[in-house]
Short mmCIF file of C-alpha atoms and ligand atoms in Angstrom, two decimals:
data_model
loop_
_atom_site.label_atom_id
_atom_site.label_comp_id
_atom_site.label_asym_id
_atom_site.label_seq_id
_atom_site.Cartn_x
_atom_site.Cartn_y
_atom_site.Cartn_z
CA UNK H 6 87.63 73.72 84.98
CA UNK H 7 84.92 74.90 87.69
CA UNK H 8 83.94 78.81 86.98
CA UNK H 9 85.38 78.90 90.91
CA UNK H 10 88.63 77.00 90.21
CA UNK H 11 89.15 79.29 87.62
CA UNK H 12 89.27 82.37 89.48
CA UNK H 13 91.39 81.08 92.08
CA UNK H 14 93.78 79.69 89.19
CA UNK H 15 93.83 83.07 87.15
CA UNK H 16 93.87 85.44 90.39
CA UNK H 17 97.61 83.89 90.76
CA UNK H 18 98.67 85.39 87.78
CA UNK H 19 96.62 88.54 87.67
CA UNK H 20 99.83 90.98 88.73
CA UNK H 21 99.74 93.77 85.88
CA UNK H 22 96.08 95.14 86.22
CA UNK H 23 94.73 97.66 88.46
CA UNK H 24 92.14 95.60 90.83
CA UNK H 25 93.30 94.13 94.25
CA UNK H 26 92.30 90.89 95.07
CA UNK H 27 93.24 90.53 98.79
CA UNK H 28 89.59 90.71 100.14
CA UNK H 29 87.82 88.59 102.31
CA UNK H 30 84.02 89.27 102.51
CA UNK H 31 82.29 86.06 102.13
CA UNK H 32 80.88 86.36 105.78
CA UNK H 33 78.42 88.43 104.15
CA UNK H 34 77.10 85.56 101.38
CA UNK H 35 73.37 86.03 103.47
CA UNK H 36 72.60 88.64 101.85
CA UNK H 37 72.65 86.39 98.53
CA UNK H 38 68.95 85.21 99.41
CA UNK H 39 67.38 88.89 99.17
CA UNK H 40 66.30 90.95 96.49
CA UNK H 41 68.83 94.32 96.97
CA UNK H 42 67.67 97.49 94.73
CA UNK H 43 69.48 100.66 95.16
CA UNK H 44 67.36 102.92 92.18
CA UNK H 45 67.92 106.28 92.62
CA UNK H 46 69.26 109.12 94.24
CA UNK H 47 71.31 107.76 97.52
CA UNK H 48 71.16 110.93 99.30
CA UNK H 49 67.11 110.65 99.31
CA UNK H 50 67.18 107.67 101.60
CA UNK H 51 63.72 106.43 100.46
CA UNK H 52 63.93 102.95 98.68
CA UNK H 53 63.24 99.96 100.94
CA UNK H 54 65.49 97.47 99.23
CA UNK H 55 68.28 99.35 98.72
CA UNK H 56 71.51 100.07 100.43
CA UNK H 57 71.49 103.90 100.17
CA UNK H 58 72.57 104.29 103.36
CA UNK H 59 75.82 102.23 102.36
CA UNK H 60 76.31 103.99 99.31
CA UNK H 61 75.88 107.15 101.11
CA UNK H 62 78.68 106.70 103.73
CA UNK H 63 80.80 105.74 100.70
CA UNK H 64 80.15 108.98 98.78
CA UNK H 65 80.66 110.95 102.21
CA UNK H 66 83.62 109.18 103.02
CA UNK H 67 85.25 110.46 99.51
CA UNK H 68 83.99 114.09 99.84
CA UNK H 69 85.83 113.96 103.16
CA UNK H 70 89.44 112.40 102.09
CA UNK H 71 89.32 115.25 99.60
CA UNK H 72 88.34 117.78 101.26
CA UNK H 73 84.96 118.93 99.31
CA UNK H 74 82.16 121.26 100.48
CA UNK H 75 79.71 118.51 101.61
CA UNK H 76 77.49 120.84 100.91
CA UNK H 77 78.28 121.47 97.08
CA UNK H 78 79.38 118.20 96.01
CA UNK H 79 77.28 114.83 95.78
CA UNK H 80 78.15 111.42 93.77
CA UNK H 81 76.65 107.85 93.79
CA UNK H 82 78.23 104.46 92.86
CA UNK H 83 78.24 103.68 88.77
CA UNK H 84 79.05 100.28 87.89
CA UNK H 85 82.07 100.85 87.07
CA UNK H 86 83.91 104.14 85.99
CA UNK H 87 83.61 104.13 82.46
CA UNK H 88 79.87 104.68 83.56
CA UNK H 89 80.86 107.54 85.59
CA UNK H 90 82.90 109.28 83.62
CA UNK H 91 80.06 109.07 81.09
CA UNK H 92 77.78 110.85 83.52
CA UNK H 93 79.79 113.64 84.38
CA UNK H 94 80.67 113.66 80.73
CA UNK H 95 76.60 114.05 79.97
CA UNK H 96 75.90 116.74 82.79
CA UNK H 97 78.96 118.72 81.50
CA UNK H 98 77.93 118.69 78.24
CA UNK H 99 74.35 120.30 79.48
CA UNK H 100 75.78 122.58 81.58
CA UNK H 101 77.78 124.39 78.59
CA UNK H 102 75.18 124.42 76.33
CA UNK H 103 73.78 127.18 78.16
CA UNK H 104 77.07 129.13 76.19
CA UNK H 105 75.89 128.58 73.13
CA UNK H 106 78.83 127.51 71.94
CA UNK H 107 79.95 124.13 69.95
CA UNK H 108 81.53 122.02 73.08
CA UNK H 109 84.87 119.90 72.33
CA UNK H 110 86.23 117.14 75.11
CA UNK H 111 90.08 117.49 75.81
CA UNK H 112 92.26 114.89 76.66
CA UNK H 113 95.97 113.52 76.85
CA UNK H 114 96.34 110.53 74.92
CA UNK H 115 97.04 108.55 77.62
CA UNK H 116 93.64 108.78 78.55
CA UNK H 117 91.60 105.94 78.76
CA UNK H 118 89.84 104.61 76.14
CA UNK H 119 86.29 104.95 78.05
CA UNK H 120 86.99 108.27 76.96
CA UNK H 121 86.51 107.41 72.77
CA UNK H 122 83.26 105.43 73.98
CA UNK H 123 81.73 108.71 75.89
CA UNK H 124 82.18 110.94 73.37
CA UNK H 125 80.71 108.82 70.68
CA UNK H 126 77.74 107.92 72.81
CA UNK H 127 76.95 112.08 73.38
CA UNK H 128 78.29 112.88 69.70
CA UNK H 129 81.02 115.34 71.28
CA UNK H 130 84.34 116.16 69.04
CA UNK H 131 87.16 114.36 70.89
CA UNK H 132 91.03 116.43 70.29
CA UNK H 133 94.00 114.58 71.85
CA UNK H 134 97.01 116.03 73.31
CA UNK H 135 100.49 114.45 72.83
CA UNK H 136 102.53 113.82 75.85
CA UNK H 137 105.65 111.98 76.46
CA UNK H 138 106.68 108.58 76.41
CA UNK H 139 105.85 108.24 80.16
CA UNK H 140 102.44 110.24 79.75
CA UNK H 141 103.24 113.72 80.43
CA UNK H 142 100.56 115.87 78.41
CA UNK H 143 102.12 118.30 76.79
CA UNK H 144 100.51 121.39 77.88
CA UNK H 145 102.03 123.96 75.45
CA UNK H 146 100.36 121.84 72.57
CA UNK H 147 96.94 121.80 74.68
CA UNK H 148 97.05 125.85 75.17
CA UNK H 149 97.38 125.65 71.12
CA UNK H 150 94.13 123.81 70.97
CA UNK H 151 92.01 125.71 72.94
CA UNK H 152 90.36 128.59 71.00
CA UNK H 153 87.90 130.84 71.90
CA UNK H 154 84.90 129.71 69.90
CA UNK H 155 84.38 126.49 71.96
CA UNK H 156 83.56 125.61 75.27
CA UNK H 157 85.93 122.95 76.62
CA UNK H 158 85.48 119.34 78.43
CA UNK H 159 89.10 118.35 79.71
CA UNK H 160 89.13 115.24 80.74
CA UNK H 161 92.12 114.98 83.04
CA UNK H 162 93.91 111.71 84.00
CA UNK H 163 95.15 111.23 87.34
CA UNK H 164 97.17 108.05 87.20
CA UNK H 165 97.24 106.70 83.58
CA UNK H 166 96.64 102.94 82.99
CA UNK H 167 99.99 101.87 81.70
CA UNK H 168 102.09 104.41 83.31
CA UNK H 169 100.23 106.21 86.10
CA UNK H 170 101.17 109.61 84.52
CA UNK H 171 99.13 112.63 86.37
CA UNK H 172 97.64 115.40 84.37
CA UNK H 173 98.09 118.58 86.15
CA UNK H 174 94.85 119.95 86.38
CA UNK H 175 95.39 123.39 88.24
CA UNK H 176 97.60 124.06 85.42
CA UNK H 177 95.39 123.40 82.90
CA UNK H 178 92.48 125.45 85.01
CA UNK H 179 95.38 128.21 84.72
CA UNK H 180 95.49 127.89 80.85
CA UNK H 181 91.58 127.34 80.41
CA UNK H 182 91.45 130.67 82.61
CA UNK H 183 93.62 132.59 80.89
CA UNK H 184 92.79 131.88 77.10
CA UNK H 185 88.89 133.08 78.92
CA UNK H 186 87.05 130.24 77.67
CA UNK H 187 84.22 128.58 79.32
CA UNK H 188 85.53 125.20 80.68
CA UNK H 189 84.66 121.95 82.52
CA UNK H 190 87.10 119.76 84.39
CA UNK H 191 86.78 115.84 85.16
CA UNK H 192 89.31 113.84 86.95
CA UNK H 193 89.98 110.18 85.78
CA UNK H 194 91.11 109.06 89.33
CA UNK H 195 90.33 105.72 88.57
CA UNK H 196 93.42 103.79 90.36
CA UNK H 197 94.99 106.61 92.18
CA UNK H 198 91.83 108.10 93.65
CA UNK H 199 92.01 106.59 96.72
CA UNK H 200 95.28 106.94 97.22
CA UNK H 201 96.24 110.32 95.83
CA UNK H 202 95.02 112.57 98.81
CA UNK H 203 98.54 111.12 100.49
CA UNK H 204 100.64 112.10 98.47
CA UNK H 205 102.46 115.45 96.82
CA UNK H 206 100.49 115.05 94.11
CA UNK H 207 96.97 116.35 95.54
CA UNK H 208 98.17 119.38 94.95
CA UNK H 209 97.78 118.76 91.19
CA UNK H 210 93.74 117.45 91.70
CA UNK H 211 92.43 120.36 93.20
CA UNK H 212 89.80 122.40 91.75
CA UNK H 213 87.84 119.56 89.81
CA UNK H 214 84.17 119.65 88.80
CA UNK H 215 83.77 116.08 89.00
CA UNK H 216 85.90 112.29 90.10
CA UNK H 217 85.58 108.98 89.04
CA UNK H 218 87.73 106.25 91.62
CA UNK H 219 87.02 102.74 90.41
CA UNK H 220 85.83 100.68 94.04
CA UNK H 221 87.42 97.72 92.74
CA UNK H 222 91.27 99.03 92.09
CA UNK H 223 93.00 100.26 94.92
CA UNK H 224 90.90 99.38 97.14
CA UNK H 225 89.40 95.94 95.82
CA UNK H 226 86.07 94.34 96.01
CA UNK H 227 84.38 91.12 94.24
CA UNK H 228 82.58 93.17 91.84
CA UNK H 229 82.92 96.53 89.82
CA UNK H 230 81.83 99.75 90.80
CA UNK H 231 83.02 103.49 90.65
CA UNK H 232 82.79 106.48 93.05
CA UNK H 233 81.25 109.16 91.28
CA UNK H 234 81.21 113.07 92.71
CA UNK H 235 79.91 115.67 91.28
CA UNK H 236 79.80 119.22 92.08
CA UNK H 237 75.42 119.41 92.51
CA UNK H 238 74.96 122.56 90.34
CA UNK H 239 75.48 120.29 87.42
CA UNK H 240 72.53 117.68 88.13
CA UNK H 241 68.99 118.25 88.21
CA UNK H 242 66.75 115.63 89.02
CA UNK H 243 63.02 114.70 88.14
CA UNK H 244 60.83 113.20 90.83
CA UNK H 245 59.16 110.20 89.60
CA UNK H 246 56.30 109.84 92.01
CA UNK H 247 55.75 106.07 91.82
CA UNK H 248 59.25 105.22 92.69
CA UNK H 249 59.36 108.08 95.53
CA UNK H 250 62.56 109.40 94.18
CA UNK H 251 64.80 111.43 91.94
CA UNK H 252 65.87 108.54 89.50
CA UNK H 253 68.82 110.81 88.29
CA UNK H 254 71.42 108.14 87.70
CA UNK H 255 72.16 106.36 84.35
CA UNK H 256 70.97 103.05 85.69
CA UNK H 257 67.70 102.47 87.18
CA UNK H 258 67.78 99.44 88.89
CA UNK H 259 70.94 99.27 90.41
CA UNK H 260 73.22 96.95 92.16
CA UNK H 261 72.49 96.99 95.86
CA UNK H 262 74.92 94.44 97.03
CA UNK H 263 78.05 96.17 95.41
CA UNK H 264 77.45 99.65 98.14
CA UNK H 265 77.85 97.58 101.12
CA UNK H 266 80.26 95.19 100.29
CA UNK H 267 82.14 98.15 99.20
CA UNK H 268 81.32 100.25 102.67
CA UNK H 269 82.04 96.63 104.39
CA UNK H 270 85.61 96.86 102.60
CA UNK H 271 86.76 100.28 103.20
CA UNK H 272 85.55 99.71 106.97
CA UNK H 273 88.20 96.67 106.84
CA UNK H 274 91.15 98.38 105.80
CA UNK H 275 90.65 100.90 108.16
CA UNK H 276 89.56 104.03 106.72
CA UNK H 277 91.52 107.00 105.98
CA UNK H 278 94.56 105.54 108.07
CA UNK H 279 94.06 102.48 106.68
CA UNK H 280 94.06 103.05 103.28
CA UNK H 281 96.89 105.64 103.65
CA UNK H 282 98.97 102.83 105.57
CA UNK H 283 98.04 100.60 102.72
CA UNK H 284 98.95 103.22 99.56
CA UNK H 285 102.71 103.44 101.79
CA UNK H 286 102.94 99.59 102.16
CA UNK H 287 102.09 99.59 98.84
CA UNK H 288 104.84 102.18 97.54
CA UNK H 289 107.64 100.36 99.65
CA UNK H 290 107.39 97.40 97.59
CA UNK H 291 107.06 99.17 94.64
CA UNK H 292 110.63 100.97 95.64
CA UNK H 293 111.99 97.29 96.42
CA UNK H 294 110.15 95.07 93.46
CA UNK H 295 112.13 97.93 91.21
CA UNK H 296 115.27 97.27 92.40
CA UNK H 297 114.41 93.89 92.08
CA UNK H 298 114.06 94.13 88.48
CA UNK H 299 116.44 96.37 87.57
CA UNK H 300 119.17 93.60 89.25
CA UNK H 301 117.74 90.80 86.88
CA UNK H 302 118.21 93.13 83.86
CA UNK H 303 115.06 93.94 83.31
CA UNK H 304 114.22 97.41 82.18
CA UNK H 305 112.20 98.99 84.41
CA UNK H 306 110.56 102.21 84.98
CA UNK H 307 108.67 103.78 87.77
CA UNK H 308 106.65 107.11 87.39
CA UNK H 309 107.73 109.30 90.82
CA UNK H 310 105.32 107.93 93.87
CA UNK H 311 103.33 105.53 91.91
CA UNK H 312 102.59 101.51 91.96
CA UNK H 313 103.21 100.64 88.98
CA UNK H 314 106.10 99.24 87.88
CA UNK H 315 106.77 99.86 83.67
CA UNK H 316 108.59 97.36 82.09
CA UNK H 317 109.93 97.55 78.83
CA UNK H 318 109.64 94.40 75.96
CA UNK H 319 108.57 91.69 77.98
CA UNK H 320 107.95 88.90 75.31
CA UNK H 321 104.29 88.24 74.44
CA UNK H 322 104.29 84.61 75.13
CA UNK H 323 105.17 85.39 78.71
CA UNK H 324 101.96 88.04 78.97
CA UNK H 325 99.64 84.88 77.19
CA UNK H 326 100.19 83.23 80.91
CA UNK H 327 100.31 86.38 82.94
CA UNK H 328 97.29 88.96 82.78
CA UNK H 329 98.92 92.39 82.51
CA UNK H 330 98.26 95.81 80.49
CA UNK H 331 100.33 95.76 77.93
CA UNK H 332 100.70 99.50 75.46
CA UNK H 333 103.37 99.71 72.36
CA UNK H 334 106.63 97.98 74.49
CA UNK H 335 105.57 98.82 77.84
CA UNK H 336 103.91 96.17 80.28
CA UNK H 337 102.85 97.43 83.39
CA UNK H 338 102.79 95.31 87.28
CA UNK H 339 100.08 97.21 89.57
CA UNK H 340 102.05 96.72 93.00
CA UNK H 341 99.53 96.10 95.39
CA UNK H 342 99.09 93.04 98.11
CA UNK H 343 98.27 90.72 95.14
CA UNK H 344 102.00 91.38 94.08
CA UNK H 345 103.73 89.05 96.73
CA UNK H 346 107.21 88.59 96.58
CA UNK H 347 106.98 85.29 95.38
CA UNK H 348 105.03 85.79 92.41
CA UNK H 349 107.14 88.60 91.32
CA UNK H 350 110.17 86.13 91.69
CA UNK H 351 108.19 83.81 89.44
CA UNK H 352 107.30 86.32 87.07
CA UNK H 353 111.45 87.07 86.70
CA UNK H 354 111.97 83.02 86.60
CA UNK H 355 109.62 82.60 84.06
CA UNK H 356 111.37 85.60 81.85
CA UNK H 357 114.76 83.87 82.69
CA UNK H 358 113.30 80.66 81.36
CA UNK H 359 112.12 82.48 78.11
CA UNK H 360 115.54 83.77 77.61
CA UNK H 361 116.88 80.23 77.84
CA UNK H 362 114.27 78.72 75.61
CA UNK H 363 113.22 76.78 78.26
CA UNK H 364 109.56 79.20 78.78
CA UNK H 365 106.43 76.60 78.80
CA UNK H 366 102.58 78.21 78.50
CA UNK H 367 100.25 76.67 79.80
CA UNK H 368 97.44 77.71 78.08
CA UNK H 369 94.75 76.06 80.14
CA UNK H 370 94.31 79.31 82.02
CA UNK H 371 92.38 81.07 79.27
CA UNK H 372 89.64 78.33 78.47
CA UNK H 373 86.32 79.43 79.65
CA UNK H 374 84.82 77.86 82.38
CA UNK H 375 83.06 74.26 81.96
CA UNK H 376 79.53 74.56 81.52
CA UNK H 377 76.61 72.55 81.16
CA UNK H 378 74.30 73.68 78.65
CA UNK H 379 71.17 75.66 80.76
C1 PLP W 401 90.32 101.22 84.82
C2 PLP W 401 90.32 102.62 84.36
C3 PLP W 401 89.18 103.20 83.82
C4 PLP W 401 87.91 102.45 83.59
O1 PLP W 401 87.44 101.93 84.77
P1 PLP W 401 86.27 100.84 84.83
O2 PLP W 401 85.90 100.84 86.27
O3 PLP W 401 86.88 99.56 84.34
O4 PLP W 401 85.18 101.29 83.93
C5 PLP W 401 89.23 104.54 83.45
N1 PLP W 401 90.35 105.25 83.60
C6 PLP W 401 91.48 104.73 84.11
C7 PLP W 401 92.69 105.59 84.26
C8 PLP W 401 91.50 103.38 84.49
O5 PLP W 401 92.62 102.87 85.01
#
């Protein structure tokens, strides 16, 4: 199979994870025959090969939909948002040590598991919370946790993977302020980010030092990124003469195409009403695919306003053909435009088959792509 056939092929059965795949941007394909360069700091506006002024627009665009100082916050597009997190992570951790104080990240341990990887790449103690089955951190045990000898991370996550459980971070502000301890917060807003601003739940979000919102999730584009935004008292930058700029982002080099596909995406859906129109489309079907389920027997299980649908003990040969998060018993469907009707139908048909004995896998989907030896 063609590397091209194969995404087409596997994007038909790609219904559990987070990344939408209903984008159309290969008008733009001229831009394949220059060299694009974003290095540096996007706000400085000083690199000719890059698409600052792209990336820029992006990080405005986000500062705006959550209504930040534009004035105290700034951000640039990571490659993805495990990088992102890791950079907030980093600054935090610099910031603190001005306390003098050992510093310990926080989490619920529903987090995800970028979180392990950016602790163990700045050597910071990790503690997980419990929480509930459906991700509910458990805020009584995290009040426990926090003593006065340490200055605290907490990495809050707004829309777990598997569930899309919200950590409710001006409670936990509440608790960090009360127990008088010095604090950091991050929000892991990696799905929900571009949604959450319209719904109930902002009210939970507020007050954060730092976001990551993966580009490619909600709102979908052909390659990775993630919106990063910081509150600017945590970065200082070093000019670096030659490259006439404050190189202050993990990457030096960095993708240049990914910013204005990304800007050429958002601009598509329509903005702020657009992507609000699109998070309620969205929810609909979620309320309908649910029902849906739940009248072909299938245990299902829906977090209050999110998209994803949590099913319980799907059988594994049915998740070797479709590509979906699986955690313990639970299997989660991201409902978003890739979740048509019809393949949700086929999805229950293929279950129904499996209960029969009559379930076939095809397992032609995961073999690599062909390719001739370079
Ligand atoms: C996908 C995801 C991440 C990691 O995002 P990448 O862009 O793949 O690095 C982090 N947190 C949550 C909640 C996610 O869903």
């Amino acid at each position: 199979m063609k590397y091209v056939e194969r995404l087409k092929h596997n994007s038909s059965l790609y219904i559990g994870y987070p990344p939408a795949t209903d984008f159309e941007l290969s008008q733009y394909a001229e831009l394949l025959d220059y060299s694009m360069n974003s290095l540096g700091d996007p706000y400085m506006l000083s690199n000719p090969f890059s698409s600052h002024a792209h990336e820029k627009a992006i990080i405005d665009f986000f500062i705006g939909l959550y209504e930040l100082d534009i004035n105290k916050y700034w951000g640039y597009l990571a490659n993805c948002s495990s990088e992102a997190i890791l950079y907030c992570l980093w600054k935090a951790r610099d910031y603190l040590k001005q306390h003098k104080k050992d510093i310990k990240v926080i989490c619920n341990r529903f987090s995800h598991y970028s979180i392990d990887k950016a602790v163990e790449i700045l050597d910071i103690d990790l503690i997980k919370i419990s929480s509930n089955e459906y991700g509910e951190l458990n805020y009584k045990e995290l009040e426990e946790n926090i003593h006065t000898d340490y200055s605290y991370i907490f990495f809050g996550t707004i829309g777990s993977t598997i569930t899309s459980s919200i950590d409710d971070i001006v409670k936990v502000k509440s608790i960090f302020n009360a127990k008088g301890v010095n604090h950091y917060i991050h929000a892991d807003a990696a799905f929900d980010g571009a949604f959450i601003p319209f719904t109930d739940d902002i009210r939970l979000c507020r007050d954060f030092d730092s976001i990551n919102i993966s580009g490619h999730k909600f709102i979908g584009a052909p390659m990775p990124s993630g919106i990063m935004i910081i509150n600017k008292k945590y970065v200082k930058g070093e000019f670096i003469e030659y490259v006439l700029n404050s190189d202050v982002t993990i990457g030096g080099s960095r993708n240049g195409l990914n910013p204005y596909l990304l800007y050429k995406r958002i601009k598509q859906i329509g903005g702020i009403e657009g992507l609000k129109n699109r998070y309620f489309e969205c929810l609909n079907n979620a309320k309908k695919y649910e029902k849906t389920l739940k009248e072909n027997d299938i245990d299902v299980f829906r977090y209050k306003d999110s998209l994803a649908l949590v099913l319980k003990n799907i059988p594994k040969e049915i998740m070797e053909k479709w590509h979906a998060p699986s955690k313990g018993d639970l299997t989660t469907l991201t409902v978003l435009p890739k979740l048509t009707e019809a393949r949700l139908e086929s999805f229950i048909y293929d279950i129904r088959a499996y209960k029969a004995n009559k379930f076939k896998l095809d397992i032609k989907t995961l073999m690599p792509a062909e390719v001739e030896k370079l």
